[in-house]
Structures are given as C-alpha cells and as structure tokens.
C-alpha cells in the first residue's frame, strides 16, 4: 500500500511538504517516549531538532539564547558589521538560562506614556526604573500596570507612581536561589543587583512559568564551558575571514556559509580556509537541493548541509532565477547522500506547522531551520506593531530590497553588481509569544506525529524511510484542501 520514498521520488516531480502525506504506522510506544535528539553537524549534538535562521528579522542574541535554552541553536545573521555580529554572539553566550541580561529600563523622569509604548511594542507593562534608565546603574523602582492603570494623565513621571519597595536578589544568585525568592515574593519581576545596588539581570515570573510547563527545559544546548551554543552566518568573500576571526574570538560554536546557491568554488575555498585556520570549528555549507551539489560540498569538507532553494515563505528565487526545488524532494535527495556519508541535513525554509517538521525529519533531515515560524516571537529582533487589529512583527527576506539596502547583497548578488535584483520580499507575521513556549509546544505535536508514524526517534524514521517501512503518497489539490480546515464560516486559530 502506498509507495516507498525511493519509488515515489523517482518520478521526476518536485514535491513540497504539502504535496506529500505519510501513511500511519504501528504504535507501540507512548508520545513521551519519542526521542527527538539529533545531530546538527558531524560533531554537534542537539536535544531539539530546531534551529533559527540567520536573518536580520529572526536571529540576534535573544533568539540565539532562547533557541539554546530549549535545546536547539540560533544562527546570528551577518547583515551587520563584523564587530556588531561578534558582540551579538558574545552577548548570547554570556546569558544565563532564564535570566534577562539587558532588561528594558526607564529613568525616573520618563512619562508613563513610555510604558504604554513598551506594552504595544514589546508586550510588557512591568518595567524596572534605574537612575539613568540603563542596566548597570542604580535600581530605584519598579512600575507595574497596577501603578499606572488609573493614572489619566499619561505625562505623569514614572517616579511619582513607581514602587520603591523592591525585592531583589544578589547579582551572583543561582537560578534556583532566584526562583525561590521570586516565587515567595509573589511579584512578577525579580531584579538582580550588585552589592552597591546596580541592576545586573532580571528574572521574570512568566519565564519561570514557561520553564515549569516544559519540564525538558532543564537541558539547554551548552558548550564545554557550560555557555550557550551559538552559531553565526558568514559569507565567502575575503572580508569574511576577518569576520570569522572575530566570531571565533567571541566564542562562536559553529558557522554557516550563507548562500542561496552553495555549490560554488567560493564555498569550497571558504570551507578549506575555515578547516585550515580553525580545525576545531564545524562549518555548515549550502544551500543545496540536489544530490550532486550535496556530494560536492561534503567532499569539500562540510560538516552539515543547509537544504532549500526558494521554499522559504519570503523567497522569490524560484520565480526570479528559475532554479530551486520543491522542499520535500530537495530534503529527500540531499539526505540520501548526506546520511550515507555521515553528514546531517538542515531542512531550511517552508516550515509553517508541526506537520512540516515531521515531514522534513522523516524525509531524512536531522534538523529544521525556521524563519517565518519564529519571526513573530518575543525573542525575534524588532518591535511589535498593530495593524488591522492584529499584533504583528516585521519579517523580511535577506534578498529583499530592504535587507539588501542594509548590506546583505553578498548572498544574492555575489559580486559588485550595481543593479539590485530582489530575490525576496518583506512583510509581517503574527505575534506568537515566547520561543520558550512555542518550541516545546510544537515539539510535542511533532512527537505525536512520530508516534503516528510508528517511529520512536529521528534515527528510526531515517532507517524506516530507507528500508521502505515508511509509506507515502502524493496528495491531490482536493486532498490537500480536505486535509486542512474546510466548510466552516469562521474558526479560531491557536495563538501562542
Ligand atoms: P521560512 O519559510 O522559514 O524560510 O520563512 C526561511 C529561509 O528562507 C531563505 N531566505 C530567502 N530565500 N530570498 C530567498 O529566496 C530571500 O530574500 C530569503 N531570505 C531568506 C533562507 O534560507 C531562510 O533560512
């Protein structure tokens, strides 16, 4: 019944995730027994098969720290000066699990309207007040919505309503000690302060609750020094050698060569350079979509491959350049080579729901890379805004005119061409809350998918796919429609 992957993918058709549907297998284990631990590269293991994309509306230090907290990893984008990117890596690595390293602060003379603005753009209304509105200066108060709800004149200064009676913890308090204090205090925030009273970090009740709801959050992705694992993107130009040096000095754990068509002499030379200068550093190459490209980059020394061309939600590469591949087919074909040669595949782009994650991992990927899926979270760079009654965040392709204007042309132009041809668009995505909730919730759904398939781990799914144990079919347009919500006038979509 159905087809083995080998037969299905031989037919000369490019399939996306939505074209494909898996047949259910036999269940003889509970959902919680599903093991989603995986390999990011030849040498890096992860507990969670999710990584965030190196895009300037997706991954900076907060996202990288959050992704590592939930057992995945984030790749800091390089649409910035090398020093800035290195400082973002350093900042992500210096964060402690669950603590906010640079909480937003106000100064005592700021008007309450600033808190209204923070609520709109950042989503919170409890704010710390320091002498000069910065972290590292003396903590003088806390304002919560209870202090400001009924103040009609929003130009009133914060110092008139803030509470000066602050429960805080010493700067060197452990998470256990600080959590205990926060819970006992029944407050929403616990600032950590130095002996002389300067604000150093913050612990939030909401983050503690998210950790409690996700019992597995006790095992973040850490390096040998017990710092968060953090990745970063670089290009393949000579100037990227300096970038690489700064990133390594900042403690980066893995680099990804960022290109929409990775099978090039430039990537080969860069892989060689990284291996020669930093033999301990794993390097991910890509993007690729064919077995031929995959083999070339593996032979050049890549420690993992990033797979996808034109499948991203903001991508127009396939339309503009006529090259690419349906993401289901791309993952299957490259993974067949990668898995045989011991090199993990990162399925990059086109992930819109947990079913897509199940499909990517079952088709041979070891991790999925996400852009739009994460761009609406609290940890993505940028502020929220309200449009047509919806809370949104900006999300843009790195090949969009807007991003290229900031410097990302290298990925899409490759040379000093003066004509800028966009290979991506900019837009917005809906607010989704914190990564600390979104990823564990999504992974639970992914585990249910693995249980339905009858495969208790990613490795088991790869083996079953290869042996023909996983059966699949192509869905017609009508079947895809039937598989989604239909025939309702309206319905409520889950918001995180
Ligand atoms: P999702 O679907 O997760 O895709 O939003 C994210 C991936 O899309 C790629 N990317 C682009 N592709 N033009 C493209 O053709 C672009 O402007 C662009 N920006 C990002 C990238 O691989 C990312 O991880």
Short mmCIF file of C-alpha atoms and ligand atoms in Angstrom, two decimals:
data_model
loop_
_atom_site.label_atom_id
_atom_site.label_comp_id
_atom_site.label_asym_id
_atom_site.label_seq_id
_atom_site.Cartn_x
_atom_site.Cartn_y
_atom_site.Cartn_z
CA UNK A 1 0.00 0.00 0.00
CA UNK A 2 1.39 3.47 -0.80
CA UNK A 3 4.92 3.99 -2.09
CA UNK A 4 8.37 3.75 -0.63
CA UNK A 5 10.23 7.07 -0.76
CA UNK A 6 12.65 5.58 -3.26
CA UNK A 7 9.87 4.81 -5.75
CA UNK A 8 7.90 8.00 -5.12
CA UNK A 9 10.83 10.38 -5.60
CA UNK A 10 11.96 8.66 -8.82
CA UNK A 11 9.14 10.08 -10.86
CA UNK A 12 10.62 13.37 -11.99
CA UNK A 13 8.25 15.55 -9.96
CA UNK A 14 9.31 18.19 -7.42
CA UNK A 15 7.22 17.81 -4.27
CA UNK A 16 6.67 20.28 -1.46
CA UNK A 17 5.82 19.16 2.07
CA UNK A 18 2.14 19.82 1.45
CA UNK A 19 2.12 17.60 -1.66
CA UNK A 20 3.11 14.62 0.45
CA UNK A 21 1.27 12.58 3.07
CA UNK A 22 2.59 9.70 5.15
CA UNK A 23 0.72 6.53 5.96
CA UNK A 24 0.28 5.84 9.67
CA UNK A 25 2.48 3.08 11.12
CA UNK A 26 2.03 0.81 14.14
CA UNK A 27 2.10 2.40 17.60
CA UNK A 28 3.79 0.50 20.41
CA UNK A 29 5.20 3.37 22.48
CA UNK A 30 3.80 6.49 24.20
CA UNK A 31 4.31 10.04 22.82
CA UNK A 32 6.69 10.94 25.62
CA UNK A 33 8.97 8.07 24.64
CA UNK A 34 9.71 9.73 21.29
CA UNK A 35 13.33 10.88 21.23
CA UNK A 36 13.91 13.95 19.08
CA UNK A 37 17.56 14.39 19.98
CA UNK A 38 19.66 14.77 16.89
CA UNK A 39 22.87 15.94 15.24
CA UNK A 40 23.28 19.47 13.93
CA UNK A 41 26.65 18.75 12.36
CA UNK A 42 29.18 15.92 12.34
CA UNK A 43 30.27 16.93 15.85
CA UNK A 44 27.43 18.85 17.49
CA UNK A 45 24.50 17.09 19.15
CA UNK A 46 21.21 18.81 19.97
CA UNK A 47 18.30 17.74 22.12
CA UNK A 48 15.85 19.65 19.93
CA UNK A 49 15.86 19.47 16.12
CA UNK A 50 15.05 23.16 15.61
CA UNK A 51 17.37 25.99 14.59
CA UNK A 52 16.68 29.63 13.85
CA UNK A 53 17.63 31.16 10.53
CA UNK A 54 20.43 33.73 10.15
CA UNK A 55 18.09 36.54 9.10
CA UNK A 56 18.06 40.06 10.48
CA UNK A 57 14.39 39.80 11.49
CA UNK A 58 14.90 36.40 13.15
CA UNK A 59 18.19 35.81 14.96
CA UNK A 60 20.14 38.15 17.19
CA UNK A 61 21.27 37.45 20.75
CA UNK A 62 17.84 36.99 22.42
CA UNK A 63 16.73 34.46 19.79
CA UNK A 64 20.05 32.61 19.94
CA UNK A 65 19.86 32.36 23.73
CA UNK A 66 16.20 31.27 23.62
CA UNK A 67 16.83 28.62 20.96
CA UNK A 68 19.73 27.24 23.01
CA UNK A 69 17.56 27.31 26.13
CA UNK A 70 15.03 24.98 24.50
CA UNK A 71 17.76 22.64 23.28
CA UNK A 72 18.17 23.95 19.72
CA UNK A 73 20.52 26.59 18.36
CA UNK A 74 20.28 30.01 16.71
CA UNK A 75 22.45 31.38 13.91
CA UNK A 76 23.18 35.08 14.24
CA UNK A 77 22.79 36.90 10.94
CA UNK A 78 25.59 38.84 9.28
CA UNK A 79 23.71 41.77 7.81
CA UNK A 80 25.82 43.99 10.06
CA UNK A 81 29.43 44.99 10.72
CA UNK A 82 31.65 42.08 11.82
CA UNK A 83 32.21 43.71 15.23
CA UNK A 84 28.46 44.01 15.76
CA UNK A 85 27.86 40.36 14.84
CA UNK A 86 30.67 39.25 17.15
CA UNK A 87 29.21 41.29 20.00
CA UNK A 88 25.81 39.65 19.43
CA UNK A 89 27.47 36.22 19.68
CA UNK A 90 29.25 37.27 22.86
CA UNK A 91 26.03 38.62 24.34
CA UNK A 92 24.09 35.44 23.57
CA UNK A 93 26.85 33.30 25.06
CA UNK A 94 27.06 35.37 28.21
CA UNK A 95 23.36 34.96 29.01
CA UNK A 96 22.31 32.64 31.79
CA UNK A 97 19.41 30.24 31.32
CA UNK A 98 16.11 32.01 32.16
CA UNK A 99 17.67 35.37 33.13
CA UNK A 100 17.15 38.51 31.05
CA UNK A 101 20.61 40.07 30.64
CA UNK A 102 19.58 43.52 29.43
CA UNK A 103 16.09 44.29 30.69
CA UNK A 104 14.41 47.38 29.30
CA UNK A 105 14.64 50.15 31.90
CA UNK A 106 13.15 53.59 32.30
CA UNK A 107 14.56 56.55 34.15
CA UNK A 108 12.56 58.25 36.92
CA UNK A 109 11.71 61.28 34.75
CA UNK A 110 10.23 59.32 31.87
CA UNK A 111 6.48 59.80 31.40
CA UNK A 112 4.05 56.90 31.92
CA UNK A 113 3.28 57.08 28.20
CA UNK A 114 6.65 55.37 27.64
CA UNK A 115 5.25 52.33 29.44
CA UNK A 116 2.18 52.40 27.18
CA UNK A 117 4.52 52.37 24.21
CA UNK A 118 6.51 49.45 25.66
CA UNK A 119 3.30 47.49 26.14
CA UNK A 120 2.48 47.99 22.48
CA UNK A 121 5.93 47.27 21.06
CA UNK A 122 7.37 44.73 23.47
CA UNK A 123 4.25 43.31 25.09
CA UNK A 124 5.04 44.00 28.75
CA UNK A 125 3.92 46.57 31.25
CA UNK A 126 6.13 45.87 34.27
CA UNK A 127 9.34 47.84 33.97
CA UNK A 128 12.40 48.48 36.10
CA UNK A 129 13.47 52.04 36.82
CA UNK A 130 17.16 52.89 37.20
CA UNK A 131 18.86 56.21 37.90
CA UNK A 132 19.71 56.86 34.25
CA UNK A 133 17.41 54.35 32.52
CA UNK A 134 20.20 51.86 31.82
CA UNK A 135 21.24 48.43 33.04
CA UNK A 136 24.32 48.74 35.25
CA UNK A 137 23.15 51.85 37.06
CA UNK A 138 21.38 52.08 40.41
CA UNK A 139 17.95 50.42 40.60
CA UNK A 140 15.45 52.87 42.10
CA UNK A 141 12.00 51.43 41.45
CA UNK A 142 9.59 49.10 39.64
CA UNK A 143 6.40 50.08 37.81
CA UNK A 144 3.66 47.60 37.03
CA UNK A 145 0.25 48.07 35.42
CA UNK A 146 -1.20 48.26 38.94
CA UNK A 147 0.71 51.50 39.43
CA UNK A 148 -0.37 53.06 36.14
CA UNK A 149 -3.82 51.63 35.24
CA UNK A 150 -5.83 54.51 36.65
CA UNK A 151 -3.47 57.40 36.02
CA UNK A 152 -5.33 59.55 33.50
CA UNK A 153 -2.51 61.96 32.79
CA UNK A 154 -0.02 59.80 30.89
CA UNK A 155 2.60 62.55 31.02
CA UNK A 156 2.94 61.90 34.77
CA UNK A 157 6.52 61.00 35.57
CA UNK A 158 7.32 57.42 36.45
CA UNK A 159 8.94 58.39 39.79
CA UNK A 160 5.54 59.62 41.05
CA UNK A 161 3.88 56.19 40.73
CA UNK A 162 6.72 53.65 40.93
CA UNK A 163 7.09 51.37 43.87
CA UNK A 164 10.38 51.89 45.70
CA UNK A 165 9.95 48.89 47.91
CA UNK A 166 11.89 46.38 45.78
CA UNK A 167 12.55 42.72 46.44
CA UNK A 168 15.79 41.84 44.67
CA UNK A 169 18.41 39.09 44.63
CA UNK A 170 22.18 39.38 44.71
CA UNK A 171 23.84 39.52 41.28
CA UNK A 172 25.51 36.15 41.75
CA UNK A 173 22.33 34.29 42.79
CA UNK A 174 21.83 30.95 41.05
CA UNK A 175 18.64 30.23 39.12
CA UNK A 176 17.41 28.01 41.95
CA UNK A 177 18.00 30.71 44.58
CA UNK A 178 16.48 33.48 42.46
CA UNK A 179 13.45 31.35 41.50
CA UNK A 180 12.74 30.62 45.16
CA UNK A 181 12.86 34.31 46.02
CA UNK A 182 10.66 35.28 43.07
CA UNK A 183 8.02 32.70 43.92
CA UNK A 184 7.99 33.72 47.59
CA UNK A 185 7.73 37.41 46.71
CA UNK A 186 4.59 36.84 44.57
CA UNK A 187 5.88 39.64 42.30
CA UNK A 188 6.16 39.44 38.54
CA UNK A 189 9.81 40.57 38.37
CA UNK A 190 12.91 39.83 40.42
CA UNK A 191 15.81 42.17 39.63
CA UNK A 192 19.34 41.02 40.43
CA UNK A 193 21.55 43.76 41.83
CA UNK A 194 25.21 44.18 42.74
CA UNK A 195 26.33 44.90 46.30
CA UNK A 196 26.24 48.62 45.56
CA UNK A 197 22.70 48.41 44.18
CA UNK A 198 23.30 48.43 40.41
CA UNK A 199 20.95 46.41 38.23
CA UNK A 200 22.64 43.41 36.58
CA UNK A 201 19.95 40.96 35.35
CA UNK A 202 16.27 40.19 35.68
CA UNK A 203 14.21 37.07 36.32
CA UNK A 204 10.57 37.12 35.13
CA UNK A 205 7.70 35.08 36.53
CA UNK A 206 6.40 34.38 33.00
CA UNK A 207 9.73 32.77 32.02
CA UNK A 208 9.70 30.63 35.15
CA UNK A 209 6.17 29.50 34.31
CA UNK A 210 7.21 28.62 30.76
CA UNK A 211 10.06 26.50 32.17
CA UNK A 212 7.69 24.72 34.53
CA UNK A 213 5.28 23.93 31.69
CA UNK A 214 8.16 22.48 29.72
CA UNK A 215 9.86 20.04 32.06
CA UNK A 216 12.55 19.29 29.48
CA UNK A 217 13.80 22.88 29.56
CA UNK A 218 16.36 21.69 32.10
CA UNK A 219 18.70 20.64 29.30
CA UNK A 220 19.71 23.61 27.18
CA UNK A 221 22.36 23.42 24.44
CA UNK A 222 25.64 24.21 26.19
CA UNK A 223 29.28 24.06 25.15
CA UNK A 224 32.17 22.57 27.12
CA UNK A 225 32.34 25.76 29.24
CA UNK A 226 28.62 25.48 30.04
CA UNK A 227 27.83 28.54 27.89
CA UNK A 228 25.01 28.53 25.34
CA UNK A 229 25.82 27.00 21.96
CA UNK A 230 25.64 29.80 19.41
CA UNK A 231 26.06 29.73 15.64
CA UNK A 232 26.65 32.54 13.17
CA UNK A 233 26.49 33.09 9.42
CA UNK A 234 29.35 34.30 7.26
CA UNK A 235 29.86 34.79 3.54
CA UNK A 236 32.60 33.54 1.26
CA UNK A 237 34.49 36.75 0.48
CA UNK A 238 37.96 37.59 1.65
CA UNK A 239 36.49 40.12 4.09
CA UNK A 240 34.63 37.24 5.74
CA UNK A 241 37.95 35.91 7.01
CA UNK A 242 38.14 38.87 9.40
CA UNK A 243 34.51 38.32 10.37
CA UNK A 244 35.29 34.69 11.09
CA UNK A 245 38.25 35.64 13.27
CA UNK A 246 36.10 37.99 15.37
CA UNK A 247 33.34 35.39 15.68
CA UNK A 248 35.79 32.75 16.86
CA UNK A 249 37.21 35.20 19.41
CA UNK A 250 33.63 35.82 20.59
CA UNK A 251 33.23 32.08 21.16
CA UNK A 252 31.05 31.03 18.23
CA UNK A 253 30.48 27.25 18.19
CA UNK A 254 29.62 26.69 14.53
CA UNK A 255 29.47 28.78 11.37
CA UNK A 256 27.16 28.55 8.42
CA UNK A 257 28.20 29.68 4.95
CA UNK A 258 25.25 31.70 3.79
CA UNK A 259 24.45 31.48 0.11
CA UNK A 260 21.31 30.76 -1.88
CA UNK A 261 23.35 28.54 -4.27
CA UNK A 262 26.14 26.98 -2.27
CA UNK A 263 27.74 24.66 -4.80
CA UNK A 264 30.44 27.08 -5.82
CA UNK A 265 34.18 27.45 -5.93
CA UNK A 266 33.78 30.22 -3.32
CA UNK A 267 32.25 27.87 -0.74
CA UNK A 268 34.84 25.19 -1.40
CA UNK A 269 37.61 27.70 -0.80
CA UNK A 270 35.92 29.03 2.34
CA UNK A 271 35.37 25.53 3.77
CA UNK A 272 39.04 24.83 3.14
CA UNK A 273 40.03 28.12 4.80
CA UNK A 274 37.88 27.50 7.91
CA UNK A 275 39.25 23.97 8.26
CA UNK A 276 42.82 25.17 7.89
CA UNK A 277 42.62 28.11 10.30
CA UNK A 278 40.10 26.73 12.83
CA UNK A 279 40.24 22.93 12.56
CA UNK A 280 38.00 22.53 15.63
CA UNK A 281 35.17 24.64 14.22
CA UNK A 282 32.32 22.90 12.42
CA UNK A 283 31.24 24.54 9.19
CA UNK A 284 27.83 24.18 7.59
CA UNK A 285 27.65 24.70 3.83
CA UNK A 286 24.76 25.38 1.47
CA UNK A 287 22.20 25.98 0.35
CA UNK A 288 21.86 22.94 -1.85
CA UNK A 289 18.91 20.98 -3.24
CA UNK A 290 20.42 18.20 -5.35
CA UNK A 291 22.41 15.05 -4.63
CA UNK A 292 25.18 16.31 -6.90
CA UNK A 293 25.56 19.59 -5.01
CA UNK A 294 25.40 17.76 -1.68
CA UNK A 295 28.19 15.37 -2.61
CA UNK A 296 30.39 18.23 -3.83
CA UNK A 297 30.16 20.16 -0.57
CA UNK A 298 30.57 17.09 1.61
CA UNK A 299 33.68 16.16 -0.32
CA UNK A 300 34.93 19.71 0.22
CA UNK A 301 34.68 19.11 3.98
CA UNK A 302 31.24 20.44 5.06
CA UNK A 303 30.13 19.22 8.49
CA UNK A 304 26.42 19.65 7.67
CA UNK A 305 24.38 20.85 4.72
CA UNK A 306 21.68 23.50 4.66
CA UNK A 307 19.00 22.47 2.19
CA UNK A 308 16.40 24.54 0.37
CA UNK A 309 16.19 26.91 -2.52
CA UNK A 310 13.17 29.09 -2.97
CA UNK A 311 11.00 27.26 -0.44
CA UNK A 312 11.12 29.98 2.21
CA UNK A 313 7.99 31.98 2.90
CA UNK A 314 9.62 35.23 1.73
CA UNK A 315 11.59 33.71 -1.17
CA UNK A 316 11.20 34.58 -4.80
CA UNK A 317 14.38 32.87 -6.01
CA UNK A 318 12.48 30.22 -8.00
CA UNK A 319 10.45 32.90 -9.77
CA UNK A 320 13.34 35.26 -10.38
CA UNK A 321 16.09 32.78 -11.27
CA UNK A 322 14.15 29.66 -12.37
CA UNK A 323 16.20 27.40 -10.12
CA UNK A 324 15.30 25.56 -6.94
CA UNK A 325 13.33 22.50 -5.97
CA UNK A 326 10.21 21.51 -4.04
CA UNK A 327 11.40 21.23 -0.46
CA UNK A 328 10.18 17.65 0.14
CA UNK A 329 12.14 16.37 -2.83
CA UNK A 330 15.18 18.54 -2.00
CA UNK A 331 15.37 17.17 1.55
CA UNK A 332 14.92 13.56 0.45
CA UNK A 333 17.52 13.69 -2.35
CA UNK A 334 20.21 15.52 -0.39
CA UNK A 335 19.62 13.49 2.78
CA UNK A 336 20.07 10.25 0.87
CA UNK A 337 23.61 11.41 0.12
CA UNK A 338 24.24 13.16 3.47
CA UNK A 339 23.08 10.28 5.64
CA UNK A 340 25.11 7.77 3.63
CA UNK A 341 28.22 9.96 4.06
CA UNK A 342 27.58 10.73 7.75
CA UNK A 343 26.72 14.41 7.25
CA UNK A 344 23.47 15.78 8.75
CA UNK A 345 20.96 17.80 6.72
CA UNK A 346 19.28 21.00 7.88
CA UNK A 347 15.93 21.41 6.13
CA UNK A 348 15.77 25.17 5.62
CA UNK A 349 12.60 27.05 4.74
CA UNK A 350 8.96 26.30 4.21
CA UNK A 351 8.20 25.22 7.79
CA UNK A 352 4.77 26.58 8.63
CA UNK A 353 3.46 23.98 11.08
CA UNK A 354 4.45 20.95 13.16
CA UNK A 355 3.41 18.60 10.33
CA UNK A 356 6.07 20.15 8.12
CA UNK A 357 8.66 19.45 10.83
CA UNK A 358 7.57 15.80 10.97
CA UNK A 359 7.80 15.56 7.19
CA UNK A 360 11.24 17.21 6.98
CA UNK A 361 12.71 14.98 9.70
CA UNK A 362 11.13 11.83 8.29
CA UNK A 363 12.39 12.59 4.80
CA UNK A 364 15.96 12.49 6.10
CA UNK A 365 16.69 15.89 7.69
CA UNK A 366 18.29 15.96 11.13
CA UNK A 367 17.12 19.47 11.99
CA UNK A 368 14.79 22.12 10.57
CA UNK A 369 15.73 25.76 10.11
CA UNK A 370 12.94 28.26 10.61
CA UNK A 371 12.46 31.88 9.64
CA UNK A 372 8.82 32.93 9.48
CA UNK A 373 7.83 30.38 12.11
CA UNK A 374 9.94 32.26 14.68
CA UNK A 375 9.79 35.83 13.35
CA UNK A 376 6.65 36.69 15.35
CA UNK A 377 8.06 35.61 18.71
CA UNK A 378 9.08 37.91 21.54
CA UNK A 379 12.73 36.97 21.03
CA UNK A 380 12.90 37.96 17.34
CA UNK A 381 14.53 41.36 16.74
CA UNK A 382 12.27 44.38 16.27
CA UNK A 383 9.12 45.73 17.84
CA UNK A 384 5.53 44.58 17.56
CA UNK A 385 3.01 46.86 15.87
CA UNK A 386 -0.74 46.79 15.48
CA UNK A 387 -2.28 46.63 12.01
CA UNK A 388 -5.95 45.95 11.27
CA UNK A 389 -6.40 44.88 14.88
CA UNK A 390 -3.61 42.29 14.69
CA UNK A 391 -0.36 42.34 16.64
CA UNK A 392 2.43 41.87 14.11
CA UNK A 393 6.20 41.87 13.73
CA UNK A 394 8.19 42.63 10.63
CA UNK A 395 9.72 39.74 8.66
CA UNK A 396 11.77 40.15 5.53
CA UNK A 397 13.76 38.03 3.13
CA UNK A 398 17.50 38.61 3.20
CA UNK A 399 17.30 39.04 -0.56
CA UNK A 400 14.58 41.68 -0.31
CA UNK A 401 15.49 45.16 -1.49
CA UNK A 402 15.04 46.40 2.05
CA UNK A 403 17.55 43.92 3.55
CA UNK A 404 19.99 44.36 0.68
CA UNK A 405 19.96 48.09 1.26
CA UNK A 406 21.40 47.26 4.68
CA UNK A 407 24.16 45.16 3.18
CA UNK A 408 23.00 41.58 2.58
CA UNK A 409 23.64 41.82 -1.18
CA UNK A 410 26.52 39.34 -0.90
CA UNK A 411 24.17 36.39 -0.55
CA UNK A 412 22.15 37.27 -3.60
CA UNK A 413 24.49 39.21 -5.86
CA UNK A 414 27.84 37.58 -5.29
CA UNK A 415 29.74 40.42 -6.95
CA UNK A 416 29.74 44.17 -7.17
CA UNK A 417 26.76 44.37 -9.50
CA UNK A 418 25.10 47.75 -9.36
CA UNK A 419 21.66 46.52 -10.32
CA UNK A 420 19.88 45.13 -7.32
CA UNK A 421 17.50 42.30 -8.25
CA UNK A 422 15.32 41.25 -5.32
CA UNK A 423 15.02 37.55 -4.57
CA UNK A 424 12.77 38.03 -1.59
CA UNK A 425 10.06 40.22 -0.13
CA UNK A 426 9.39 41.99 3.13
CA UNK A 427 6.18 41.66 5.10
CA UNK A 428 4.91 40.91 8.56
CA UNK A 429 3.91 37.91 10.66
CA UNK A 430 1.53 37.48 13.60
CA UNK A 431 2.74 37.71 17.20
CA UNK A 432 3.35 34.28 18.71
CA UNK A 433 4.61 34.84 22.26
CA UNK A 434 7.84 33.38 23.52
CA UNK A 435 10.09 30.80 21.87
CA UNK A 436 10.26 29.20 25.32
CA UNK A 437 6.63 28.15 24.87
CA UNK A 438 6.34 27.88 21.08
CA UNK A 439 9.13 25.35 20.53
CA UNK A 440 8.19 22.90 23.33
CA UNK A 441 4.55 23.08 22.23
CA UNK A 442 5.50 22.43 18.62
CA UNK A 443 7.80 19.57 19.59
CA UNK A 444 5.04 17.88 21.50
CA UNK A 445 2.97 17.91 18.32
CA UNK A 446 5.99 16.59 16.37
CA UNK A 447 6.31 13.73 18.85
CA UNK A 448 2.67 12.84 18.24
CA UNK A 449 3.44 12.75 14.52
CA UNK A 450 6.36 10.38 15.12
CA UNK A 451 4.13 8.20 17.27
CA UNK A 452 1.52 8.04 14.48
CA UNK A 453 4.26 7.03 12.06
CA UNK A 454 5.38 4.33 14.47
CA UNK A 455 8.95 5.67 14.58
CA UNK A 456 10.25 6.44 18.10
CA UNK A 457 13.22 8.61 17.03
CA UNK A 458 14.64 10.62 14.15
CA UNK A 459 17.17 7.86 13.51
CA UNK A 460 14.35 5.27 13.44
CA UNK A 461 12.44 7.41 10.93
CA UNK A 462 15.50 7.70 8.68
CA UNK A 463 16.01 3.93 8.80
CA UNK A 464 12.34 3.24 8.10
CA UNK A 465 12.34 5.66 5.17
CA UNK A 466 15.40 4.00 3.65
CA UNK A 467 14.06 0.46 4.10
CA UNK A 468 10.65 1.33 2.65
CA UNK A 469 8.96 0.93 6.05
CA UNK A 470 7.55 4.45 5.83
CA UNK A 471 4.95 4.57 3.07
CA UNK A 472 3.84 7.76 1.44
CA UNK A 473 1.70 9.20 -1.31
CA UNK A 474 1.12 12.43 -3.15
CA UNK A 475 -2.00 14.40 -2.29
CA UNK A 476 -4.17 15.93 -4.98
CA UNK A 477 -5.16 19.59 -4.63
CA UNK A 478 -8.56 18.46 -3.34
CA UNK A 479 -6.92 16.11 -0.81
CA UNK A 480 -4.79 18.97 0.48
CA UNK A 481 -7.89 21.10 0.83
CA UNK A 482 -9.63 18.27 2.66
CA UNK A 483 -6.61 17.87 4.95
CA UNK A 484 -6.92 21.48 6.12
CA UNK A 485 -9.83 23.22 7.82
CA UNK A 486 -12.79 23.47 5.46
CA UNK A 487 -16.51 24.20 5.25
CA UNK A 488 -16.52 26.46 8.29
CA UNK A 489 -17.60 30.09 8.07
CA UNK A 490 -15.02 31.04 10.68
CA UNK A 491 -12.76 29.31 13.17
CA UNK A 492 -10.34 30.19 15.87
CA UNK A 493 -6.69 29.70 15.09
CA UNK A 494 -4.49 28.83 18.04
CA UNK A 495 -2.32 31.76 19.10
CA UNK A 496 0.70 31.11 21.27
P1 LIG B 1 10.90 30.37 6.10
O1 LIG B 1 9.94 29.63 5.23
O2 LIG B 1 11.20 29.66 7.36
O3 LIG B 1 12.26 30.43 5.27
O4 LIG B 1 10.47 31.78 6.34
C1 LIG B 1 13.44 30.95 5.80
C2 LIG B 1 14.57 30.71 4.82
O5 LIG B 1 14.35 31.42 3.60
C3 LIG B 1 15.60 31.70 2.99
N1 LIG B 1 15.62 33.13 2.65
C4 LIG B 1 15.42 33.61 1.42
N2 LIG B 1 15.24 33.00 0.24
N3 LIG B 1 15.01 35.09 -0.82
C5 LIG B 1 15.06 33.74 -0.90
O6 LIG B 1 14.90 33.20 -1.99
C6 LIG B 1 15.19 35.78 0.33
O7 LIG B 1 15.13 37.00 0.36
C7 LIG B 1 15.42 35.00 1.51
N4 LIG B 1 15.66 35.34 2.80
C8 LIG B 1 15.77 34.16 3.47
C9 LIG B 1 16.69 31.35 3.98
O8 LIG B 1 17.25 30.13 3.55
C10 LIG B 1 15.91 31.22 5.28
O9 LIG B 1 16.54 30.38 6.22
#
